[in-house]
């Protein structure tokens, strides 16, 4: 029988990986709020006041509803739906990592792995899942999160010109800058500093 023991200390590479996921998701939540600010043409301080206590699920839902209601380009709406679905999948993984219980799993005194146990409710039933997480998989998830942020920032720039009224004519001078004739690029609120392939 597999024995599981909670430990006070996990290996340093796992702790670094968990930290990387946490930092990446903090940027994701800030950028989800930033998307609402840009799509709605809302003053940044007003947007912060409106979304300060909003969880990521509410922000994702708000973006999806806004794009569905006000974007005139069906292709862009489809891109948003795909992107938000990918963000939702990363959110689920992040929640398991941050809210789950990390343990050593001993198959044998000298053979062990590090797992995260996640207890969730599905309808009236509680479900316990256990997943072996490597430091590499944690860093990969952090990188994937930043990649989705980059994609989301680019998609906002494409979406703003395709908005219908009343959002189309809302001034966005501070949040959008002209970079070339016929092209616009939003100044990113957060930008990942890339150093090779490291997280």
Short mmCIF file of C-alpha atoms in Angstrom, two decimals:
data_model
loop_
_atom_site.label_atom_id
_atom_site.label_comp_id
_atom_site.label_asym_id
_atom_site.label_seq_id
_atom_site.Cartn_x
_atom_site.Cartn_y
_atom_site.Cartn_z
CA UNK A 1 0.00 0.00 0.00
CA UNK A 2 1.27 3.48 -0.92
CA UNK A 3 2.02 5.57 2.13
CA UNK A 4 1.59 9.36 2.03
CA UNK A 5 3.15 11.66 4.58
CA UNK A 6 2.83 15.42 4.80
CA UNK A 7 6.24 17.05 5.09
CA UNK A 8 7.25 20.44 6.38
CA UNK A 9 9.78 20.93 3.58
CA UNK A 10 9.58 20.08 -0.11
CA UNK A 11 12.63 19.98 -2.39
CA UNK A 12 13.85 23.45 -3.37
CA UNK A 13 13.20 22.93 -7.14
CA UNK A 14 9.52 22.18 -6.39
CA UNK A 15 9.22 25.26 -4.18
CA UNK A 16 10.75 27.39 -6.95
CA UNK A 17 8.33 25.89 -9.46
CA UNK A 18 5.32 26.57 -7.23
CA UNK A 19 6.55 30.14 -6.80
CA UNK A 20 6.91 30.56 -10.57
CA UNK A 21 3.31 29.41 -11.12
CA UNK A 22 2.08 31.80 -8.42
CA UNK A 23 3.93 34.78 -9.87
CA UNK A 24 2.78 34.01 -13.42
CA UNK A 25 -0.86 33.77 -12.36
CA UNK A 26 -0.66 37.07 -10.47
CA UNK A 27 0.26 38.67 -13.81
CA UNK A 28 -2.57 36.80 -15.52
CA UNK A 29 -5.18 38.15 -13.10
CA UNK A 30 -3.85 41.70 -13.49
CA UNK A 31 -3.98 41.37 -17.27
CA UNK A 32 -7.52 39.95 -17.26
CA UNK A 33 -8.55 43.13 -15.46
CA UNK A 34 -6.51 45.14 -17.96
CA UNK A 35 -8.42 43.53 -20.85
CA UNK A 36 -11.72 44.73 -19.35
CA UNK A 37 -10.21 48.21 -18.98
CA UNK A 38 -9.14 48.29 -22.64
CA UNK A 39 -12.26 46.75 -24.14
CA UNK A 40 -14.53 49.04 -22.14
CA UNK A 41 -12.35 52.14 -22.42
CA UNK A 42 -12.54 52.43 -18.63
CA UNK A 43 -10.23 54.65 -16.61
CA UNK A 44 -7.60 52.45 -14.96
CA UNK A 45 -8.44 53.58 -11.42
CA UNK A 46 -12.15 53.04 -12.01
CA UNK A 47 -11.44 49.59 -13.42
CA UNK A 48 -9.31 48.69 -10.40
CA UNK A 49 -12.09 49.82 -8.07
CA UNK A 50 -14.64 47.70 -9.96
CA UNK A 51 -12.52 44.55 -10.22
CA UNK A 52 -10.44 44.66 -7.02
CA UNK A 53 -12.40 41.82 -5.39
CA UNK A 54 -13.30 39.98 -8.61
CA UNK A 55 -11.92 36.45 -8.91
CA UNK A 56 -10.36 35.22 -12.13
CA UNK A 57 -13.49 33.23 -13.06
CA UNK A 58 -15.62 36.38 -12.95
CA UNK A 59 -13.05 38.30 -15.01
CA UNK A 60 -12.94 35.53 -17.63
CA UNK A 61 -16.74 35.45 -17.80
CA UNK A 62 -16.90 39.25 -18.14
CA UNK A 63 -14.42 39.23 -21.03
CA UNK A 64 -16.28 36.45 -22.83
CA UNK A 65 -19.63 38.22 -22.46
CA UNK A 66 -18.16 41.58 -23.57
CA UNK A 67 -16.54 40.11 -26.66
CA UNK A 68 -19.64 38.11 -27.59
CA UNK A 69 -21.91 41.15 -27.18
CA UNK A 70 -19.78 43.91 -28.69
CA UNK A 71 -17.25 42.41 -31.15
CA UNK A 72 -18.44 42.50 -34.77
CA UNK A 73 -15.79 40.08 -36.07
CA UNK A 74 -16.87 36.43 -35.68
CA UNK A 75 -13.30 35.27 -36.27
CA UNK A 76 -12.03 37.34 -33.35
CA UNK A 77 -14.84 36.04 -31.14
CA UNK A 78 -13.76 32.48 -31.98
CA UNK A 79 -10.13 33.35 -31.14
CA UNK A 80 -11.23 34.77 -27.78
CA UNK A 81 -13.31 31.68 -27.00
CA UNK A 82 -10.32 29.42 -27.73
CA UNK A 83 -7.93 31.60 -25.74
CA UNK A 84 -10.25 31.86 -22.72
CA UNK A 85 -10.72 28.09 -22.79
CA UNK A 86 -6.93 27.67 -22.60
CA UNK A 87 -6.72 30.22 -19.77
CA UNK A 88 -9.47 28.32 -17.97
CA UNK A 89 -7.44 25.09 -18.24
CA UNK A 90 -4.34 26.83 -16.83
CA UNK A 91 -6.49 28.31 -14.06
CA UNK A 92 -7.64 24.82 -13.07
CA UNK A 93 -4.03 23.58 -12.91
CA UNK A 94 -2.94 26.64 -10.96
CA UNK A 95 -5.74 26.16 -8.42
CA UNK A 96 -4.69 22.56 -7.86
CA UNK A 97 -1.08 23.62 -7.34
CA UNK A 98 -1.82 26.55 -5.03
CA UNK A 99 -4.74 25.12 -3.05
CA UNK A 100 -3.85 21.43 -3.07
CA UNK A 101 -1.88 19.64 -0.36
CA UNK A 102 1.72 18.82 -1.28
CA UNK A 103 3.09 15.51 -0.01
CA UNK A 104 5.89 13.05 -0.26
CA UNK A 105 4.63 9.73 -1.60
CA UNK A 106 6.63 6.72 -0.49
CA UNK A 107 6.41 3.57 -2.58
CA UNK A 108 9.40 2.21 -0.65
CA UNK A 109 11.74 3.78 1.91
CA UNK A 110 14.14 4.70 -0.89
CA UNK A 111 11.62 5.27 -3.69
CA UNK A 112 9.41 8.35 -3.47
CA UNK A 113 7.85 11.11 -5.51
CA UNK A 114 6.34 14.52 -4.78
CA UNK A 115 2.60 14.80 -5.39
CA UNK A 116 -0.15 17.38 -4.92
CA UNK A 117 -3.50 16.12 -3.62
CA UNK A 118 -6.54 18.09 -4.67
CA UNK A 119 -9.94 17.74 -2.99
CA UNK A 120 -12.82 19.06 -5.07
CA UNK A 121 -16.60 18.91 -5.06
CA UNK A 122 -18.38 17.58 -8.14
CA UNK A 123 -22.07 17.88 -7.48
CA UNK A 124 -22.87 16.27 -4.13
CA UNK A 125 -19.65 14.18 -4.13
CA UNK A 126 -16.13 14.94 -2.97
CA UNK A 127 -13.34 13.83 -5.28
CA UNK A 128 -9.70 13.36 -4.27
CA UNK A 129 -7.07 13.37 -6.99
CA UNK A 130 -3.32 12.93 -6.72
CA UNK A 131 -0.83 14.04 -9.35
CA UNK A 132 2.93 13.69 -9.53
CA UNK A 133 4.33 17.13 -10.32
CA UNK A 134 7.92 17.68 -11.42
CA UNK A 135 9.74 21.03 -11.16
CA UNK A 136 9.96 21.02 -14.97
CA UNK A 137 6.17 20.71 -15.33
CA UNK A 138 5.66 23.59 -12.90
CA UNK A 139 8.06 25.87 -14.79
CA UNK A 140 6.39 24.84 -18.04
CA UNK A 141 2.98 25.87 -16.67
CA UNK A 142 4.40 29.26 -15.61
CA UNK A 143 5.82 29.79 -19.12
CA UNK A 144 2.51 28.74 -20.70
CA UNK A 145 0.73 31.30 -18.52
CA UNK A 146 2.99 34.11 -19.70
CA UNK A 147 2.57 32.98 -23.32
CA UNK A 148 -1.22 33.21 -22.93
CA UNK A 149 -0.82 36.71 -21.49
CA UNK A 150 1.20 37.72 -24.56
CA UNK A 151 -1.47 36.27 -26.86
CA UNK A 152 -4.23 38.02 -24.93
CA UNK A 153 -2.48 41.40 -25.19
CA UNK A 154 -2.13 41.01 -28.96
CA UNK A 155 -5.76 39.96 -29.33
CA UNK A 156 -6.99 43.05 -27.46
CA UNK A 157 -5.24 45.26 -30.02
CA UNK A 158 -7.02 43.44 -32.87
CA UNK A 159 -10.39 43.52 -31.12
CA UNK A 160 -10.71 47.22 -30.23
CA UNK A 161 -11.26 48.38 -33.86
CA UNK A 162 -13.94 45.67 -34.28
CA UNK A 163 -16.08 46.78 -31.33
CA UNK A 164 -19.63 48.02 -31.96
CA UNK A 165 -21.33 50.91 -30.17
CA UNK A 166 -21.44 51.97 -27.42
CA UNK A 167 -17.86 50.74 -26.90
CA UNK A 168 -16.54 51.63 -30.36
CA UNK A 169 -16.39 55.40 -29.80
CA UNK A 170 -15.10 55.36 -26.21
CA UNK A 171 -11.81 57.33 -26.03
CA UNK A 172 -8.81 55.12 -25.34
CA UNK A 173 -5.97 57.59 -25.90
CA UNK A 174 -3.88 56.63 -22.89
CA UNK A 175 -4.24 52.88 -23.29
CA UNK A 176 -3.63 52.66 -27.08
CA UNK A 177 -0.75 54.24 -29.00
CA UNK A 178 -0.11 54.55 -32.74
CA UNK A 179 3.03 52.66 -33.75
CA UNK A 180 2.68 52.74 -37.55
CA UNK A 181 0.14 53.97 -40.14
CA UNK A 182 -2.95 51.80 -39.89
CA UNK A 183 -1.59 49.82 -36.93
CA UNK A 184 -2.13 50.19 -33.22
CA UNK A 185 -0.41 48.54 -30.29
CA UNK A 186 -1.40 48.75 -26.66
CA UNK A 187 1.29 49.54 -24.15
CA UNK A 188 1.49 46.30 -22.11
CA UNK A 189 0.83 46.71 -18.43
CA UNK A 190 3.08 43.76 -17.72
CA UNK A 191 5.80 42.33 -19.91
CA UNK A 192 7.81 39.20 -19.24
CA UNK A 193 11.57 39.62 -19.38
CA UNK A 194 12.82 36.69 -21.42
CA UNK A 195 16.27 35.24 -20.74
CA UNK A 196 16.75 32.27 -23.00
CA UNK A 197 14.42 29.40 -22.13
CA UNK A 198 14.45 29.88 -18.39
CA UNK A 199 11.25 30.54 -16.47
#
